[in-house]
PDB file of C-alpha atoms and ligand atoms in Angstrom:
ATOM      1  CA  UNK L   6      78.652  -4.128 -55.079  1.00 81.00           C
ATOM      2  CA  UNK L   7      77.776  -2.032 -58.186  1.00 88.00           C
ATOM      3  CA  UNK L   8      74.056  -2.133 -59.012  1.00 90.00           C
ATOM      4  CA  UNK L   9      74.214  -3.630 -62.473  1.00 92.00           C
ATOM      5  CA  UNK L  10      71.491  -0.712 -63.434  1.00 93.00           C
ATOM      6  CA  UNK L  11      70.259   2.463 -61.821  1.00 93.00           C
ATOM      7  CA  UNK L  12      67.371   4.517 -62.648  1.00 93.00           C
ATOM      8  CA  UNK L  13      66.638   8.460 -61.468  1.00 93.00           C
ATOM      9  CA  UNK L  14      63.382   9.930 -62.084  1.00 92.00           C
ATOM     10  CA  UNK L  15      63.976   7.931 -65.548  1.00 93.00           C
ATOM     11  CA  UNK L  16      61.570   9.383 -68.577  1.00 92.00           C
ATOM     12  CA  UNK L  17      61.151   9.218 -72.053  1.00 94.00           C
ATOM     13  CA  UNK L  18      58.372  10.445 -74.400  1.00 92.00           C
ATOM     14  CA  UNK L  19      57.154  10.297 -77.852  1.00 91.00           C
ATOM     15  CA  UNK L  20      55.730  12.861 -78.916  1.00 90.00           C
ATOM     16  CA  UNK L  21      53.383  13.579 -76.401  1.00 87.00           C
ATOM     17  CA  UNK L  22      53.100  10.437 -75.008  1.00 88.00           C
ATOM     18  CA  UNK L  23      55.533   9.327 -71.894  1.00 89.00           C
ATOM     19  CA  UNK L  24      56.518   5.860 -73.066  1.00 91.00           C
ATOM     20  CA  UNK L  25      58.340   5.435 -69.448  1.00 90.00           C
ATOM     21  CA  UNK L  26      57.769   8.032 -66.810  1.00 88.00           C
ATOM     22  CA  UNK L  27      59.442   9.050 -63.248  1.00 87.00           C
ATOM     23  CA  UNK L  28      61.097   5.210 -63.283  1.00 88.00           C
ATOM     24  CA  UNK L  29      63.604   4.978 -60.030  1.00 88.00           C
ATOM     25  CA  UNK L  30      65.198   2.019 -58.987  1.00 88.00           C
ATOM     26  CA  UNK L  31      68.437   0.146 -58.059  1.00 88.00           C
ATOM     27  CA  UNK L  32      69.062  -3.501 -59.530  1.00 88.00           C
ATOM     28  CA  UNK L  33      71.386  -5.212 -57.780  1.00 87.00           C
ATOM     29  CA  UNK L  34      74.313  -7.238 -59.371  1.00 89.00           C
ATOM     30  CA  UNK L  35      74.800 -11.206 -59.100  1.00 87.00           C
ATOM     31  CA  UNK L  36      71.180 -12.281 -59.399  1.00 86.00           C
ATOM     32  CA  UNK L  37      68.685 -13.319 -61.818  1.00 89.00           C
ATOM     33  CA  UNK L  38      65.912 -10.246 -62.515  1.00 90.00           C
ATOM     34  CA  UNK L  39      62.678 -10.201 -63.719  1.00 90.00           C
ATOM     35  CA  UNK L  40      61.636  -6.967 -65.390  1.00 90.00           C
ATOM     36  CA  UNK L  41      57.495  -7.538 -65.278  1.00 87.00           C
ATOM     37  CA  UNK L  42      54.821  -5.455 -67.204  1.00 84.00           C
ATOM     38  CA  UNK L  43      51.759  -5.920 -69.087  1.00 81.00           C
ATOM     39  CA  UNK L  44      52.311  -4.979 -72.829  1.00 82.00           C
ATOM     40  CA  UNK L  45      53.348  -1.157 -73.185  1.00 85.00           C
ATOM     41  CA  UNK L  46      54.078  -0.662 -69.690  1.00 86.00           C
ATOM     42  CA  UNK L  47      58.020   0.641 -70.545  1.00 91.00           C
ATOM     43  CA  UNK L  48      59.986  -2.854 -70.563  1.00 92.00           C
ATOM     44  CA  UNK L  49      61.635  -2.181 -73.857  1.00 93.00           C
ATOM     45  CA  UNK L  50      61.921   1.510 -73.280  1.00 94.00           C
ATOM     46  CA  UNK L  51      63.761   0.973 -69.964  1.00 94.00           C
ATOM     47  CA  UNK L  52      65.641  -1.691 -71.163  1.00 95.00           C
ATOM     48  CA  UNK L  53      66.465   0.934 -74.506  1.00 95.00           C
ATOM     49  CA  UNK L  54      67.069   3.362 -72.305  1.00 96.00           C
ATOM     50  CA  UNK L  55      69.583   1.182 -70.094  1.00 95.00           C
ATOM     51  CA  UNK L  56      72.068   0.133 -73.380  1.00 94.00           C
ATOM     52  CA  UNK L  57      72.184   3.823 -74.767  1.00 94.00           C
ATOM     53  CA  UNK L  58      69.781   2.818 -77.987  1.00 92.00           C
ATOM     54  CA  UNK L  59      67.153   6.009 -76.938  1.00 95.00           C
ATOM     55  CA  UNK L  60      68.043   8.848 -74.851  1.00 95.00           C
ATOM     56  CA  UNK L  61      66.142  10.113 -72.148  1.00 97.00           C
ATOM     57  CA  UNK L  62      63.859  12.902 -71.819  1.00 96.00           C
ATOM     58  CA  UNK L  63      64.541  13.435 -68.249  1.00 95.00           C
ATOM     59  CA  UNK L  64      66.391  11.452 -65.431  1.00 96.00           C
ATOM     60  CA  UNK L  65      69.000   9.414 -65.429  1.00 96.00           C
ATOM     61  CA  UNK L  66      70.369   5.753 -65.930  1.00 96.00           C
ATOM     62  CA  UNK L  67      73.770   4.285 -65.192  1.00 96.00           C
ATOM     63  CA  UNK L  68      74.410   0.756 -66.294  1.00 95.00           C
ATOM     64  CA  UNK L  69      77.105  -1.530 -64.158  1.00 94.00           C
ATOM     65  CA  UNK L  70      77.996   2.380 -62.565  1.00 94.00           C
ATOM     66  CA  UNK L  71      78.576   3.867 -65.596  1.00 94.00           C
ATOM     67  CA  UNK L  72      76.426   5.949 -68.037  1.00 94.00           C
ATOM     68  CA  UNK L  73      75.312   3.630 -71.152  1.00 94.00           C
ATOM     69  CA  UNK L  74      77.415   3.526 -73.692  1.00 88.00           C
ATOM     70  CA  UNK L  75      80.690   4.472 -71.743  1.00 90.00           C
ATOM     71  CA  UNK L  76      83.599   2.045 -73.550  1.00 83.00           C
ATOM     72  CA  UNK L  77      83.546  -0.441 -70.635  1.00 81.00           C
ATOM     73  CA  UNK L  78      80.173  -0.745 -70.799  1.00 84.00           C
ATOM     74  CA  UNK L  79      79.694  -1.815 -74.186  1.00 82.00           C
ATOM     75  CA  UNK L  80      81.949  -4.784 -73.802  1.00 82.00           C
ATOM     76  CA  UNK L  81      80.527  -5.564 -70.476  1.00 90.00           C
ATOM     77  CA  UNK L  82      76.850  -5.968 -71.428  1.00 91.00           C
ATOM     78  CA  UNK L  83      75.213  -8.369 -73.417  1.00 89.00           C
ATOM     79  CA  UNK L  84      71.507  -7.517 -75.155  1.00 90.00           C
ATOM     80  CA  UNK L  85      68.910  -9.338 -77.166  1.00 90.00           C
ATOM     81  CA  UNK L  86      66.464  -7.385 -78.443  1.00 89.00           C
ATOM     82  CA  UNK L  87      62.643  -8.168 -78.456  1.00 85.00           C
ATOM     83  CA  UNK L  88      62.837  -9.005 -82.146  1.00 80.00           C
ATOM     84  CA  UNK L  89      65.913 -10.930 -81.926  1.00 79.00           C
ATOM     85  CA  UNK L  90      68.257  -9.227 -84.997  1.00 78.00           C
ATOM     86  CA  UNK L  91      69.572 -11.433 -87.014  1.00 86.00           C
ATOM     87  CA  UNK L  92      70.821 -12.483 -90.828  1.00 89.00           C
ATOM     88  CA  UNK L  93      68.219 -14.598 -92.095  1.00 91.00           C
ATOM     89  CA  UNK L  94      70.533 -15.498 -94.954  1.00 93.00           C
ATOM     90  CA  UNK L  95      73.498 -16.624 -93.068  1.00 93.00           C
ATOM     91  CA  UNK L  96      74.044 -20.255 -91.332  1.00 94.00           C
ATOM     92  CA  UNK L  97      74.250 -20.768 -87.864  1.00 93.00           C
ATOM     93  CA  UNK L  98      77.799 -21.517 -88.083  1.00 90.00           C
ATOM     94  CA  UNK L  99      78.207 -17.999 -89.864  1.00 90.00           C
ATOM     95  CA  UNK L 100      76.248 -16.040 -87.316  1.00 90.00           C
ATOM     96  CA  UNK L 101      78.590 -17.112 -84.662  1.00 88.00           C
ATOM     97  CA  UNK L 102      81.784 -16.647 -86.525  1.00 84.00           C
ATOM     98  CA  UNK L 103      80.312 -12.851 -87.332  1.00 82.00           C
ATOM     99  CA  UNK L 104      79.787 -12.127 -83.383  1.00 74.00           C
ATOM    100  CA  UNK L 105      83.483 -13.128 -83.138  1.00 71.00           C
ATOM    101  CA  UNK L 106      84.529 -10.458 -85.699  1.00 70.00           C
ATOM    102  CA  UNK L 107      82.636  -8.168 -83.562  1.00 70.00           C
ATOM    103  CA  UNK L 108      83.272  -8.731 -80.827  1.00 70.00           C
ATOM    104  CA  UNK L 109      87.703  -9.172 -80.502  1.00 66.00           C
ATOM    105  CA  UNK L 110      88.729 -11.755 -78.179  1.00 68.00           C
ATOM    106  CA  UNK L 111      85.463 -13.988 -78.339  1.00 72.00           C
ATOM    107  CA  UNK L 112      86.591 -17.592 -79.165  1.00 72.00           C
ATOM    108  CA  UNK L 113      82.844 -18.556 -81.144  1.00 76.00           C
ATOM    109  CA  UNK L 114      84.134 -22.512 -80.773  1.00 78.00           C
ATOM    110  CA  UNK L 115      82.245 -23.165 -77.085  1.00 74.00           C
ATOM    111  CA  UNK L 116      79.603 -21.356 -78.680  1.00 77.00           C
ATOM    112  CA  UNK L 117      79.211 -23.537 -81.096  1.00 80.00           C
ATOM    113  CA  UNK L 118      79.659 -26.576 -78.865  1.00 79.00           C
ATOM    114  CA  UNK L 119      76.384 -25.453 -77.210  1.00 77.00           C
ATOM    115  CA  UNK L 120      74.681 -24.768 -80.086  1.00 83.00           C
ATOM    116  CA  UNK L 121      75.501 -28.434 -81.511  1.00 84.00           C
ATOM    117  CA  UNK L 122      74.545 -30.053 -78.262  1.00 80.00           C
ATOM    118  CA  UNK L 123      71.008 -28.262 -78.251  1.00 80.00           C
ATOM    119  CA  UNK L 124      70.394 -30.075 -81.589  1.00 85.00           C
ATOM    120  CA  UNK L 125      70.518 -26.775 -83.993  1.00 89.00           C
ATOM    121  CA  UNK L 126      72.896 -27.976 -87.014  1.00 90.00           C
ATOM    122  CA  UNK L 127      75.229 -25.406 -87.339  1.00 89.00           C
ATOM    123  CA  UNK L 128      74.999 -25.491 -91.240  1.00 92.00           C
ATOM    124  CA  UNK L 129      71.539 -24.557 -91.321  1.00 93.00           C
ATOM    125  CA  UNK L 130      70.291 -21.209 -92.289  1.00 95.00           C
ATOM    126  CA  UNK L 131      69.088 -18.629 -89.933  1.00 94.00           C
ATOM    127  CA  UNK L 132      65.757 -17.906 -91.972  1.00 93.00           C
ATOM    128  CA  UNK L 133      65.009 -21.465 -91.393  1.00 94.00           C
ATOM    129  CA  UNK L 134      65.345 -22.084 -87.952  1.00 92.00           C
ATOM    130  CA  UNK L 135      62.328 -22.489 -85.566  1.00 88.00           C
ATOM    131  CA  UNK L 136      61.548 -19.542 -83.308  1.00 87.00           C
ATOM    132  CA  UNK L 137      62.760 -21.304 -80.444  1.00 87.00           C
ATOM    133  CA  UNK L 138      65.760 -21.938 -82.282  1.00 89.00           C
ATOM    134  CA  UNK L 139      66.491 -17.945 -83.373  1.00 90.00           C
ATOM    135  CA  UNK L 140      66.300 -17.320 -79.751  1.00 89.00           C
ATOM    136  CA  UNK L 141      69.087 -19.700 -78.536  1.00 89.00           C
ATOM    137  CA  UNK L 142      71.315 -19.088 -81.372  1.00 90.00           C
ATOM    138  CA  UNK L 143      70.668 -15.048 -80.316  1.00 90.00           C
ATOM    139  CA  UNK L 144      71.288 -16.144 -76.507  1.00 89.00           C
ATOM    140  CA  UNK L 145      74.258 -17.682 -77.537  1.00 87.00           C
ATOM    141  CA  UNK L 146      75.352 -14.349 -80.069  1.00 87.00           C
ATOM    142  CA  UNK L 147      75.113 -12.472 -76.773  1.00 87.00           C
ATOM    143  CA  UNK L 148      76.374 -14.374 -74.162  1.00 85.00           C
ATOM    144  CA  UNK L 149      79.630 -15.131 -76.620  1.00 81.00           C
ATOM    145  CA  UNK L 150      81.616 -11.927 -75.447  1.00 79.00           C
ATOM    146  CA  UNK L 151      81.439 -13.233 -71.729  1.00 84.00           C
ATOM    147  CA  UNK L 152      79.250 -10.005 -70.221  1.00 89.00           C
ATOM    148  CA  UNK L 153      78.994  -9.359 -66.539  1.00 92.00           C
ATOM    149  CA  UNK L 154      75.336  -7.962 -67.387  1.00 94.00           C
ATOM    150  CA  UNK L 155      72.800  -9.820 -70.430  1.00 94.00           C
ATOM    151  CA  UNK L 156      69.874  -7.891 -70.750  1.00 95.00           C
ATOM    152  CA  UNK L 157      66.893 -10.083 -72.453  1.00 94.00           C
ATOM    153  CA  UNK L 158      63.751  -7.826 -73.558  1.00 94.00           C
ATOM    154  CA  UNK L 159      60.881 -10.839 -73.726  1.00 92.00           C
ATOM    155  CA  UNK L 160      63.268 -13.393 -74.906  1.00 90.00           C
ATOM    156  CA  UNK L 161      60.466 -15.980 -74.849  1.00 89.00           C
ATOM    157  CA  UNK L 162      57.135 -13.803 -75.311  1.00 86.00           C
ATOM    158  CA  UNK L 163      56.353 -15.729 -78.359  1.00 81.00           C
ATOM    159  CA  UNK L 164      57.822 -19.526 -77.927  1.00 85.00           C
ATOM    160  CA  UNK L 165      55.612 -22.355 -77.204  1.00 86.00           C
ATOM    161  CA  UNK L 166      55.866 -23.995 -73.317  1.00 87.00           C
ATOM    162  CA  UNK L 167      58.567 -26.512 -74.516  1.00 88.00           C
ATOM    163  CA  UNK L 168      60.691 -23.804 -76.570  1.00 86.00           C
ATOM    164  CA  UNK L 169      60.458 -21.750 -73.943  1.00 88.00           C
ATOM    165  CA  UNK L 170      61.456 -23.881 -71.090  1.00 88.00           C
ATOM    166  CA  UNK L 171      64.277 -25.347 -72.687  1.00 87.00           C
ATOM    167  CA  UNK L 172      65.663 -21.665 -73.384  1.00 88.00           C
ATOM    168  CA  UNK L 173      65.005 -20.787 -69.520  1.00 90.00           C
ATOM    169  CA  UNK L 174      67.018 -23.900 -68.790  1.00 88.00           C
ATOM    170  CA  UNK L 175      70.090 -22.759 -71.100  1.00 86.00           C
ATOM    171  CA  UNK L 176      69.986 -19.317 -69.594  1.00 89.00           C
ATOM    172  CA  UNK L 177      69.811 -20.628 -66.109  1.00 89.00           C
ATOM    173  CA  UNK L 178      72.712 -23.233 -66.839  1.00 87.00           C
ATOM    174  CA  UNK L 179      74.803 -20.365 -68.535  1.00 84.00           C
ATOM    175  CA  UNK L 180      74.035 -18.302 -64.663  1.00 87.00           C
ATOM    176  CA  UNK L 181      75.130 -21.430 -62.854  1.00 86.00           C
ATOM    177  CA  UNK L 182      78.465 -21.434 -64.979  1.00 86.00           C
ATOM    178  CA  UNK L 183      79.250 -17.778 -65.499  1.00 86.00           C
ATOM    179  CA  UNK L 184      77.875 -16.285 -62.858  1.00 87.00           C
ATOM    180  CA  UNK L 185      76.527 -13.724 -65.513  1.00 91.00           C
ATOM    181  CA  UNK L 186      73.626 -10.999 -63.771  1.00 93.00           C
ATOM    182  CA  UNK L 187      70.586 -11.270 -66.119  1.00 94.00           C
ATOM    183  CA  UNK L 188      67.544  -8.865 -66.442  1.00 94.00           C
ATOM    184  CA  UNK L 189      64.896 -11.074 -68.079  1.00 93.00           C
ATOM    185  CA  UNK L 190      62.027  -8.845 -69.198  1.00 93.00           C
ATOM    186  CA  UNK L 191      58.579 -10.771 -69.986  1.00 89.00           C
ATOM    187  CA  UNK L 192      54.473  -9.771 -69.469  1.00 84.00           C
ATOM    188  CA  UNK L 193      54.118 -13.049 -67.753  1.00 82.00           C
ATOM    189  CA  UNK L 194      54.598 -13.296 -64.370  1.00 81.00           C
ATOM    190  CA  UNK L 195      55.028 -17.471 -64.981  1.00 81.00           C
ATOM    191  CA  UNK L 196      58.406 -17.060 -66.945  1.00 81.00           C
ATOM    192  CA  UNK L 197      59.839 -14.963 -64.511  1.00 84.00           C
ATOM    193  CA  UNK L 198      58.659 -16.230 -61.074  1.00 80.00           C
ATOM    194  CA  UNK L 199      60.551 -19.482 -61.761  1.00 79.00           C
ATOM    195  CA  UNK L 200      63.924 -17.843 -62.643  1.00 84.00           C
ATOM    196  CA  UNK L 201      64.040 -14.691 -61.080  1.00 85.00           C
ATOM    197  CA  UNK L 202      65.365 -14.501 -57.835  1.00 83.00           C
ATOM    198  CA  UNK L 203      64.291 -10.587 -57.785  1.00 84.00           C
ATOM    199  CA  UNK L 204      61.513  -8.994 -59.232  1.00 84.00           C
ATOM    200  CA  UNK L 205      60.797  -5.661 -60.704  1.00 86.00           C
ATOM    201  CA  UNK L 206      57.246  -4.677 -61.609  1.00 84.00           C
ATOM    202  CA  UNK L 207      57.096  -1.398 -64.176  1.00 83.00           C
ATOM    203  CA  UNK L 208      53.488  -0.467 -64.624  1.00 74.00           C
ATOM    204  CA  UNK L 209      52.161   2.670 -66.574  1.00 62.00           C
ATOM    205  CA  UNK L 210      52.457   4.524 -63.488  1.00 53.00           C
ATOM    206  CA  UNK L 211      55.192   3.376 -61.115  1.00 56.00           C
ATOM    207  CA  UNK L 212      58.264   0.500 -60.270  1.00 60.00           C
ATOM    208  CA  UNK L 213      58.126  -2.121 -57.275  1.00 61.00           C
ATOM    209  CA  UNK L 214      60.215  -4.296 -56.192  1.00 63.00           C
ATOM    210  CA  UNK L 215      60.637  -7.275 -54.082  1.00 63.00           C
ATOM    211  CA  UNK L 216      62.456 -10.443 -54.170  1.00 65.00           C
ATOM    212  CA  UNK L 217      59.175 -12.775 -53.575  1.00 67.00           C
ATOM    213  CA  UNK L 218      55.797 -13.389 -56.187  1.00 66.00           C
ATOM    214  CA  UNK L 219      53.924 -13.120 -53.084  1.00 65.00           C
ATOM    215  CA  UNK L 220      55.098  -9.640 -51.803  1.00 66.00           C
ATOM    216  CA  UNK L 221      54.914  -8.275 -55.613  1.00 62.00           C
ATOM    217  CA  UNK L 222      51.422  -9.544 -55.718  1.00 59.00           C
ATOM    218  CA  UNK L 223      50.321  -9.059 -52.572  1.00 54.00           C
ATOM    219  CA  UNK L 224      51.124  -4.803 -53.619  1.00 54.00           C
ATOM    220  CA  UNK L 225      49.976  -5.223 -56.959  1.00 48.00           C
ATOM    221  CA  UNK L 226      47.162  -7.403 -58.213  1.00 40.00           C
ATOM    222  CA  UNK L 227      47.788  -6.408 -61.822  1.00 38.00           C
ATOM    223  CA  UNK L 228      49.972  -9.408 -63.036  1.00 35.00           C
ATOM    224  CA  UNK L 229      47.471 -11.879 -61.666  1.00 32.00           C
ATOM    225  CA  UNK L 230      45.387 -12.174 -65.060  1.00 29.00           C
ATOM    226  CA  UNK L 231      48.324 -12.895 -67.180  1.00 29.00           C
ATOM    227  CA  UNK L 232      49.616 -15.804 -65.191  1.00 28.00           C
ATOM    228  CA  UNK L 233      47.015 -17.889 -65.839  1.00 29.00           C
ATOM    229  CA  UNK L 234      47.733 -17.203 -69.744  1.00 30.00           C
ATOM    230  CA  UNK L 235      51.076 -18.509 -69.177  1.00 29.00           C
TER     231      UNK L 235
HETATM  232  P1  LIG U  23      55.557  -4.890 -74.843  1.00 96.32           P
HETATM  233  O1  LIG U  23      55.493  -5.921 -73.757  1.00 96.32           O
HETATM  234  O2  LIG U  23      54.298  -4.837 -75.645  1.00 96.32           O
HETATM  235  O3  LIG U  23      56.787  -4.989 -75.696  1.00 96.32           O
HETATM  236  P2  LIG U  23      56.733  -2.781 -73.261  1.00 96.32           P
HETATM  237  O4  LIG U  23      56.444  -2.926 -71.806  1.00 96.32           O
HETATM  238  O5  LIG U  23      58.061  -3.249 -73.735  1.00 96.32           O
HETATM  239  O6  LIG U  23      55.584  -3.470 -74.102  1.00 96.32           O
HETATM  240  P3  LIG U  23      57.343  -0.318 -74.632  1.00 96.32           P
HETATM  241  O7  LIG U  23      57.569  -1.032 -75.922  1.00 96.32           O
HETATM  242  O8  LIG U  23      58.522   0.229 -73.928  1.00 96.32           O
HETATM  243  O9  LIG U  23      56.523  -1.253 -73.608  1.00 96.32           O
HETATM  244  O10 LIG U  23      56.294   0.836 -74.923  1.00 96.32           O
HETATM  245  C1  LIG U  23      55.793   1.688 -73.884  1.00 96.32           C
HETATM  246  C2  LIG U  23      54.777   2.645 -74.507  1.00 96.32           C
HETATM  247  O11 LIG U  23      55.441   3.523 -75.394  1.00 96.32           O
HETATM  248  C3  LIG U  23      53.692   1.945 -75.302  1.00 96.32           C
HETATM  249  O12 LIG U  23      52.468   2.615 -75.061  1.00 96.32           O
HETATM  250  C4  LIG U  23      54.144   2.111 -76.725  1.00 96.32           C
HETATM  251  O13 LIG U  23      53.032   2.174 -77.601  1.00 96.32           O
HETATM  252  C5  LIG U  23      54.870   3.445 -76.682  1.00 96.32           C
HETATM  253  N1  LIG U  23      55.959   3.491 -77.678  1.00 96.32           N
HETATM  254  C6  LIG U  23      57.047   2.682 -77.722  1.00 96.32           C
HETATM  255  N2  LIG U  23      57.854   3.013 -78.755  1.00 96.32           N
HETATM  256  C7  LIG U  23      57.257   4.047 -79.392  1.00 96.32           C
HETATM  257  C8  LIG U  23      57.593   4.853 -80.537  1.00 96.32           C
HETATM  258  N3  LIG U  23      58.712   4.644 -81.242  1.00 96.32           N
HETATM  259  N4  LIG U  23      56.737   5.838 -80.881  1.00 96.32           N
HETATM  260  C9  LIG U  23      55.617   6.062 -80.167  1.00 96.32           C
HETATM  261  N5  LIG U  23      55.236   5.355 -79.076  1.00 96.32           N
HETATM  262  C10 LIG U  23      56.036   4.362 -78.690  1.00 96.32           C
END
């Protein structure tokens, strides 16, 4: 199966200063992933990188087998950005309708069934919704033109426990139904290890992988502080 994203020797700097450096790996398609990192370690970058928003400084990356950006691609992959993007001054209802227009052949009405049945009114205004909320509605934004691939930079880095559990338990029922490949990018290790059935950790210096918390720990003792944050 195509590897929903590829890295090769994967860098990009500022300046002076390598934001993501020497990054190889192969993600496979059909699971759940957890992208792990402390703060700055090259989540967003990668993830940036990945949906053709930067450009690389050296290596490669191929999204779903293709080079980001490549017309199949865009319509393929869903992304939510770290600071979720969205019209503070339009309603709920609105928001959806506009993904439609972007997005040809979306049908926003099951989108709006879900967003009903979570308990978000879809009259209200986006500037007014809770946190938890924005990041639903922007789940929802994302997932409406069906993509084989979401990509989800720290969807929940700044929910509280219950806003962020009920968001891991939309995502996860979304998986179960759509059968949708997700790379979930967070600095704690607790959001991830109880979605993610494989595990990516991106450090300053270097990517491991494995598809256990123990394994990734047991080769890296880095993420232990977080976790008990979480
Ligand atoms: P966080 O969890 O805090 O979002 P991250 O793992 O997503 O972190 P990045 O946002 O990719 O990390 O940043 C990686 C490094 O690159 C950090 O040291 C950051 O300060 C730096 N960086 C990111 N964007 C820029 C930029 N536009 N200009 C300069 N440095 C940047």
């Amino acid at each position: 199966m195509t590897p929903a994203l590829e890295a090769e020797g994967l860098g990009r700097c500022y300046g002076r200063k390598w934001a993501l450096r020497d990054c190889t790996l192969s993600l496979p398609a059909g699971q759940v992933i957890g992208l792990v990192g402390p703060n700055g370690a090259g989540k967003t970058t990668l993830l940036s990188l990945a949906v053709g928003l930067l450009r690389p400084t050296e290596g490669s990356v191929r999204i779903l087998g293709r080079p980001p950006r490549s017309p199949g691609t865009v319509a393929e992959v869903g992304f939510v950005a770290q600071d979720k993007p969205l019209y503070r001054n339009l309603t709920v209802a609105e928001t959806l309708r506009m993904g439609a227009w972007l997005n040809p052949g979306w049908d926003p009405r099951a989108a709006t069934e879900r967003i009903e049945r979570i308990g978000i009114p879809p009259g209200q205004k986006v500037g007014r919704l809770s946190g938890g909320q924005r990041s639903q509605l922007a789940l929802a934004v994302a997932l409406g033109k069906r993509p084989r691939l979401l990509l989800l930079d720290e969807p929940v880095a700044d929910l509280d426990p219950i806003a962020r559990r009920d968001f891991l338990r939309t995502l996860m029922a979304e998986v179960a139904e759509s059968g949708v490949t997700v790379v979930l990018s967070s600095h704690l290790l607790a959001d991830v290890e109880r979605t993610c059935e494989f595990l990516v950790l991106l450090s300053t210096s270097h990517v491991q992988l494995a598809d256990d918390t123990e394994t990734l720990l047991a080769q890296h003792r880095m993420v232990t502080g977080p976790r008990a944050a979480a």
